[in-house]
Amino acid sequence: MYRITAIVLAAVAGLLAIVGYFVEGEHLLGIMNVDVTLDVLRTVLAVGLLVVALAPVRSTVVRAALFVFGALYLIMGLYAFADPELFGLLPTRLTGFDIAFHIVVGLATLVVAAMRDRGWRADRTTAPRASGR
């Protein structure tokens, strides 16, 4: 579950970053900020999530990456309430959609990362033991 979530979030953040590199100085479709600062952050987060999701690491590492992603998105959304330019980091203001998107995605990611892994675990290093009968 954690790896799938990380791959989906990496795809979304990566797609927004790639599109943002070609639509600088404006809002994407009039609703999403695509400043170079956000594009670089989204690229770093997407690459980080993708590397962790596809690497042979324990699920706790993937969860930690999801916590970082969720916390950053939530903090960006909450800071945007105080200053939509994120205290001078963005030349173009975040829109209401941006703020809602960052808060919702951040919270949802934190919830997924906080959930207990109850299903099949791809990071098991040993096979289940036979009963011997």
XYZ file of N, CA and C in Angstrom:
399
model
N 0.822 -1.186 0.000
C 0.000 0.000 0.000
C 0.869 1.255 0.000
N 1.940 1.258 0.791
C 2.799 2.438 0.876
C 3.516 2.680 -0.449
N 3.986 1.610 -1.051
C 4.723 1.757 -2.304
C 3.815 2.250 -3.422
N 2.619 1.734 -3.488
C 1.671 2.185 -4.515
C 1.345 3.654 -4.312
N 1.103 4.050 -3.076
C 0.826 5.455 -2.773
C 2.000 6.332 -3.178
N 3.206 5.892 -2.876
C 4.399 6.668 -3.230
C 4.539 6.801 -4.743
N 4.262 5.738 -5.483
C 4.363 5.795 -6.944
C 3.312 6.735 -7.519
N 2.088 6.664 -7.016
C 1.024 7.555 -7.500
C 1.362 9.010 -7.200
N 1.809 9.290 -5.981
C 2.172 10.665 -5.626
C 3.368 11.150 -6.441
N 4.329 10.274 -6.694
C 5.480 10.648 -7.520
C 5.034 10.986 -8.939
N 4.090 10.216 -9.462
C 3.584 10.487 -10.810
C 2.863 11.831 -10.869
N 2.019 12.107 -9.877
C 1.276 13.373 -9.853
C 2.227 14.554 -9.691
N 3.119 14.481 -8.704
C 4.063 15.579 -8.469
C 5.000 15.746 -9.660
N 5.463 14.655 -10.229
C 6.351 14.717 -11.384
C 5.670 15.312 -12.602
N 4.432 14.924 -12.833
C 3.680 15.473 -13.961
C 3.461 16.971 -13.798
N 3.082 17.394 -12.593
C 2.910 18.827 -12.334
C 4.222 19.580 -12.532
N 5.323 18.985 -12.115
C 6.633 19.632 -12.273
C 7.011 19.752 -13.744
N 6.852 18.675 -14.496
C 7.223 18.695 -15.915
C 6.387 19.714 -16.676
N 5.088 19.704 -16.451
C 4.220 20.688 -17.103
C 4.611 22.091 -16.665
N 4.922 22.257 -15.398
C 5.290 23.562 -14.868
C 6.550 24.136 -15.477
N 7.483 23.278 -15.870
C 8.714 23.770 -16.498
C 8.430 24.451 -17.841
N 7.325 24.082 -18.476
C 6.992 24.652 -19.781
C 5.964 25.773 -19.712
N 5.362 26.008 -18.549
C 4.336 27.039 -18.391
C 4.772 28.010 -17.306
N 5.961 28.548 -17.401
C 6.491 29.404 -16.336
C 5.798 30.760 -16.270
N 5.723 31.299 -15.045
C 5.225 32.644 -14.813
C 3.725 32.789 -14.867
N 3.000 31.701 -14.997
C 1.551 31.753 -15.087
C 0.959 30.698 -14.158
N -0.353 30.621 -14.221
C -1.048 29.539 -13.524
C -1.488 28.516 -14.560
N -1.296 27.260 -14.250
C -1.714 26.182 -15.133
C -3.235 26.126 -15.160
N -3.804 26.310 -16.331
C -5.262 26.330 -16.525
C -5.946 27.377 -15.643
N -5.187 28.345 -15.191
C -5.737 29.407 -14.351
C -5.992 29.006 -12.909
N -5.606 27.783 -12.528
C -5.923 27.338 -11.160
C -4.724 26.855 -10.351
N -3.630 26.434 -11.022
C -2.491 25.875 -10.282
C -1.233 26.690 -10.536
N -0.510 26.987 -9.469
C 0.740 27.715 -9.563
C 1.819 26.808 -10.150
N 2.620 27.354 -11.075
C 3.680 26.564 -11.706
C 5.010 27.322 -11.699
N 5.320 28.002 -10.618
C 6.593 28.712 -10.505
C 7.748 27.724 -10.414
N 8.933 28.181 -10.828
C 10.101 27.299 -10.870
C 10.442 26.744 -9.483
N 10.202 27.514 -8.436
C 10.474 27.022 -7.080
C 9.632 25.788 -6.776
N 8.355 25.855 -7.101
C 7.475 24.701 -6.885
C 7.855 23.543 -7.799
N 8.223 23.863 -9.038
C 8.597 22.804 -9.978
C 9.817 22.028 -9.490
N 10.809 22.741 -8.979
C 12.010 22.074 -8.456
C 11.654 21.225 -7.238
N 10.857 21.780 -6.323
C 10.444 21.021 -5.137
C 9.662 19.776 -5.535
N 8.730 19.932 -6.473
C 7.948 18.779 -6.927
C 8.840 17.734 -7.592
N 9.830 18.169 -8.351
C 10.748 17.228 -8.996
C 11.543 16.443 -7.959
N 12.075 17.145 -6.977
C 12.852 16.481 -5.920
C 11.979 15.488 -5.156
N 10.769 15.908 -4.801
C 9.864 15.014 -4.070
C 9.476 13.805 -4.924
N 9.178 14.033 -6.206
C 8.784 12.934 -7.090
C 9.915 11.925 -7.255
N 11.122 12.413 -7.491
C 12.267 11.506 -7.650
C 12.521 10.747 -6.347
N 12.466 11.452 -5.227
C 12.677 10.798 -3.933
C 11.653 9.708 -3.662
N 10.387 10.009 -3.906
C 9.341 9.004 -3.688
C 9.505 7.819 -4.632
N 9.830 8.099 -5.883
C 9.984 7.019 -6.854
C 11.161 6.114 -6.505
N 12.265 6.701 -6.109
C 13.440 5.907 -5.729
C 13.115 5.019 -4.531
N 12.492 5.601 -3.523
C 12.168 4.832 -2.314
C 11.128 3.756 -2.610
N 10.146 4.073 -3.452
C 9.087 3.108 -3.751
C 9.603 1.922 -4.552
N 10.582 2.144 -5.410
C 11.070 1.069 -6.270
C 12.319 0.374 -5.732
N 12.932 0.925 -4.717
C 14.143 0.327 -4.148
C 13.777 -0.821 -3.204
N 14.679 -1.779 -3.037
C 14.418 -2.881 -2.107
C 14.677 -2.454 -0.658
N 13.806 -1.596 -0.153
C 13.932 -1.103 1.221
C 12.709 -1.534 2.019
N 12.823 -1.461 3.311
C 11.713 -1.834 4.190
C 10.577 -0.829 4.057
N 9.384 -1.262 4.392
C 8.221 -0.384 4.274
C 8.310 0.820 5.207
N 9.080 0.722 6.279
C 9.228 1.874 7.174
C 9.948 3.028 6.480
N 10.842 2.718 5.558
C 11.529 3.768 4.798
C 10.542 4.460 3.863
N 9.683 3.678 3.228
C 8.667 4.247 2.339
C 7.695 5.098 3.157
N 7.313 4.609 4.324
C 6.426 5.388 5.200
C 7.067 6.704 5.602
N 8.351 6.685 5.913
C 9.052 7.917 6.293
C 9.042 8.914 5.140
N 9.263 8.430 3.927
C 9.223 9.313 2.755
C 7.823 9.889 2.567
N 6.800 9.075 2.803
C 5.422 9.571 2.705
C 5.137 10.616 3.782
N 5.644 10.400 4.989
C 5.481 11.403 6.051
C 6.118 12.731 5.649
N 7.315 12.684 5.087
C 7.999 13.913 4.663
C 7.193 14.617 3.576
N 6.752 13.862 2.578
C 5.958 14.434 1.490
C 4.676 15.057 2.034
N 3.946 14.298 2.845
C 2.689 14.795 3.399
C 2.878 16.019 4.265
N 3.908 16.003 5.099
C 4.172 17.150 5.975
C 4.526 18.390 5.164
N 5.371 18.240 4.144
C 5.733 19.387 3.309
C 4.520 19.959 2.585
N 3.694 19.099 2.026
C 2.502 19.582 1.328
C 1.539 20.260 2.300
N 1.348 19.670 3.465
C 0.448 20.271 4.449
C 0.987 21.617 4.925
N 2.265 21.690 5.214
C 2.869 22.946 5.672
C 2.765 24.014 4.590
N 3.016 23.636 3.334
C 2.888 24.617 2.248
C 1.466 25.145 2.160
N 0.493 24.263 2.276
C -0.900 24.694 2.222
C -1.273 25.599 3.380
N -0.823 25.263 4.575
C -1.153 26.080 5.749
C -0.420 27.419 5.727
N 0.841 27.425 5.305
C 1.584 28.689 5.193
C 0.948 29.611 4.157
N 0.371 29.032 3.121
C -0.247 29.841 2.067
C -1.448 30.626 2.581
N -2.063 30.172 3.677
C -3.135 30.971 4.285
C -2.579 32.302 4.787
N -1.394 32.276 5.361
C -0.773 33.496 5.888
C -0.229 34.368 4.759
N 0.399 33.758 3.762
C 0.977 34.501 2.649
C 0.984 33.605 1.410
N 0.113 33.866 0.429
C 0.036 33.023 -0.768
C 1.318 32.983 -1.600
N 2.250 33.895 -1.356
C 3.542 33.849 -2.053
C 4.582 33.089 -1.231
N 4.157 32.440 -0.174
C 5.021 31.672 0.731
C 6.230 32.491 1.176
N 5.914 33.683 1.679
C 6.917 34.586 2.253
C 8.022 34.941 1.259
N 7.621 35.180 0.008
C 8.557 35.628 -1.014
C 9.207 34.524 -1.831
N 8.934 33.263 -1.534
C 9.539 32.167 -2.298
C 8.930 32.014 -3.686
N 7.670 32.414 -3.829
C 6.982 32.258 -5.108
C 6.654 33.621 -5.704
N 7.022 33.860 -6.963
C 6.665 35.134 -7.583
C 5.175 35.235 -7.902
N 4.523 34.115 -8.118
C 3.090 34.089 -8.395
C 2.377 33.478 -7.192
N 1.301 34.091 -6.791
C 0.577 33.636 -5.596
C -0.075 32.268 -5.812
N -0.149 31.503 -4.728
C -0.906 30.252 -4.769
C -2.391 30.591 -4.814
N -3.134 29.835 -5.585
C -4.576 30.055 -5.692
C -5.302 29.279 -4.589
N -6.585 29.509 -4.468
C -7.391 28.750 -3.514
C -7.349 27.261 -3.815
N -7.349 26.926 -5.105
C -7.254 25.519 -5.490
C -5.920 24.932 -5.048
N -4.823 25.693 -5.266
C -3.497 25.247 -4.820
C -3.493 24.938 -3.329
N -4.033 25.871 -2.565
C -4.028 25.723 -1.106
C -4.820 24.484 -0.700
N -6.034 24.350 -1.254
C -6.870 23.188 -0.928
C -6.190 21.891 -1.377
N -5.606 21.895 -2.571
C -4.922 20.714 -3.103
C -3.788 20.285 -2.180
N -2.955 21.235 -1.765
C -1.818 20.901 -0.904
C -2.272 20.394 0.465
N -3.302 21.005 1.023
C -3.793 20.564 2.337
C -4.417 19.173 2.248
N -5.270 18.954 1.250
C -5.948 17.658 1.121
C -4.943 16.544 0.819
N -4.051 16.770 -0.134
C -3.057 15.743 -0.475
C -2.110 15.501 0.701
N -1.699 16.566 1.373
C -0.819 16.422 2.535
C -1.464 15.615 3.648
N -2.710 15.954 3.977
C -3.419 15.215 5.033
C -3.645 13.758 4.639
N -4.083 13.532 3.402
C -4.333 12.162 2.949
C -3.049 11.330 2.982
N -1.945 11.932 2.589
C -0.665 11.220 2.609
C -0.242 10.892 4.033
N -0.432 11.837 4.945
C -0.096 11.573 6.347
C -0.966 10.462 6.925
N -2.240 10.429 6.544
C -3.137 9.374 7.026
C -2.671 8.015 6.507
N -2.353 7.933 5.221
C -1.878 6.661 4.660
C -0.577 6.233 5.332
N 0.337 7.173 5.520
C 1.625 6.841 6.144
C 1.453 6.395 7.592
N 0.420 6.893 8.262
C 0.191 6.539 9.665
C -0.551 5.212 9.815
N -1.167 4.736 8.735
C -1.920 3.488 8.810
C -0.983 2.309 9.007
N -1.483 1.331 9.708
C -0.700 0.121 9.945
C -0.750 -0.761 8.707
N 0.370 -1.343 8.366
C 0.455 -2.227 7.208
C -0.138 -3.576 7.589
N -1.294 -3.909 7.027
C -1.981 -5.149 7.400
C -1.989 -6.190 6.293
N -1.553 -5.815 5.116
C -1.633 -6.740 4.000
C -0.335 -7.450 3.721
N -0.256 -7.998 2.526
C 0.949 -8.673 2.074
C 2.080 -7.671 2.055
N 3.244 -8.071 2.546
C 4.380 -7.154 2.624
C 5.440 -7.567 1.622
N 5.709 -6.692 0.693
C 6.689 -6.979 -0.349
C 8.115 -6.911 0.166
N 8.296 -6.386 1.380
C 9.664 -6.236 1.870
C 10.088 -7.372 2.798
N 9.335 -8.445 2.851
C 9.742 -9.593 3.668
C 10.988 -10.210 3.070
N 11.938 -10.451 3.907
C 13.201 -10.999 3.404
C 13.280 -12.506 3.554
N 12.391 -13.098 4.325
C 12.412 -14.550 4.500
C 11.047 -15.111 4.169
N 11.047 -16.311 3.660
C 9.793 -16.976 3.344
C 9.174 -17.517 4.623
N 7.854 -17.690 4.639
C 7.224 -18.279 5.824
C 7.749 -19.696 6.057
N 7.870 -20.071 7.301
C 8.392 -21.400 7.643
C 7.326 -22.463 7.445
N 7.776 -23.612 6.966
C 6.873 -24.747 6.798
C 6.608 -25.368 8.165
N 5.428 -25.932 8.321
C 5.068 -26.505 9.615
C 5.779 -27.838 9.866
N 6.303 -28.471 8.826
C 7.039 -29.730 9.009
C 6.150 -30.945 8.969
N 4.902 -30.812 8.722
C 3.993 -31.967 8.684
C 3.628 -32.338 7.301
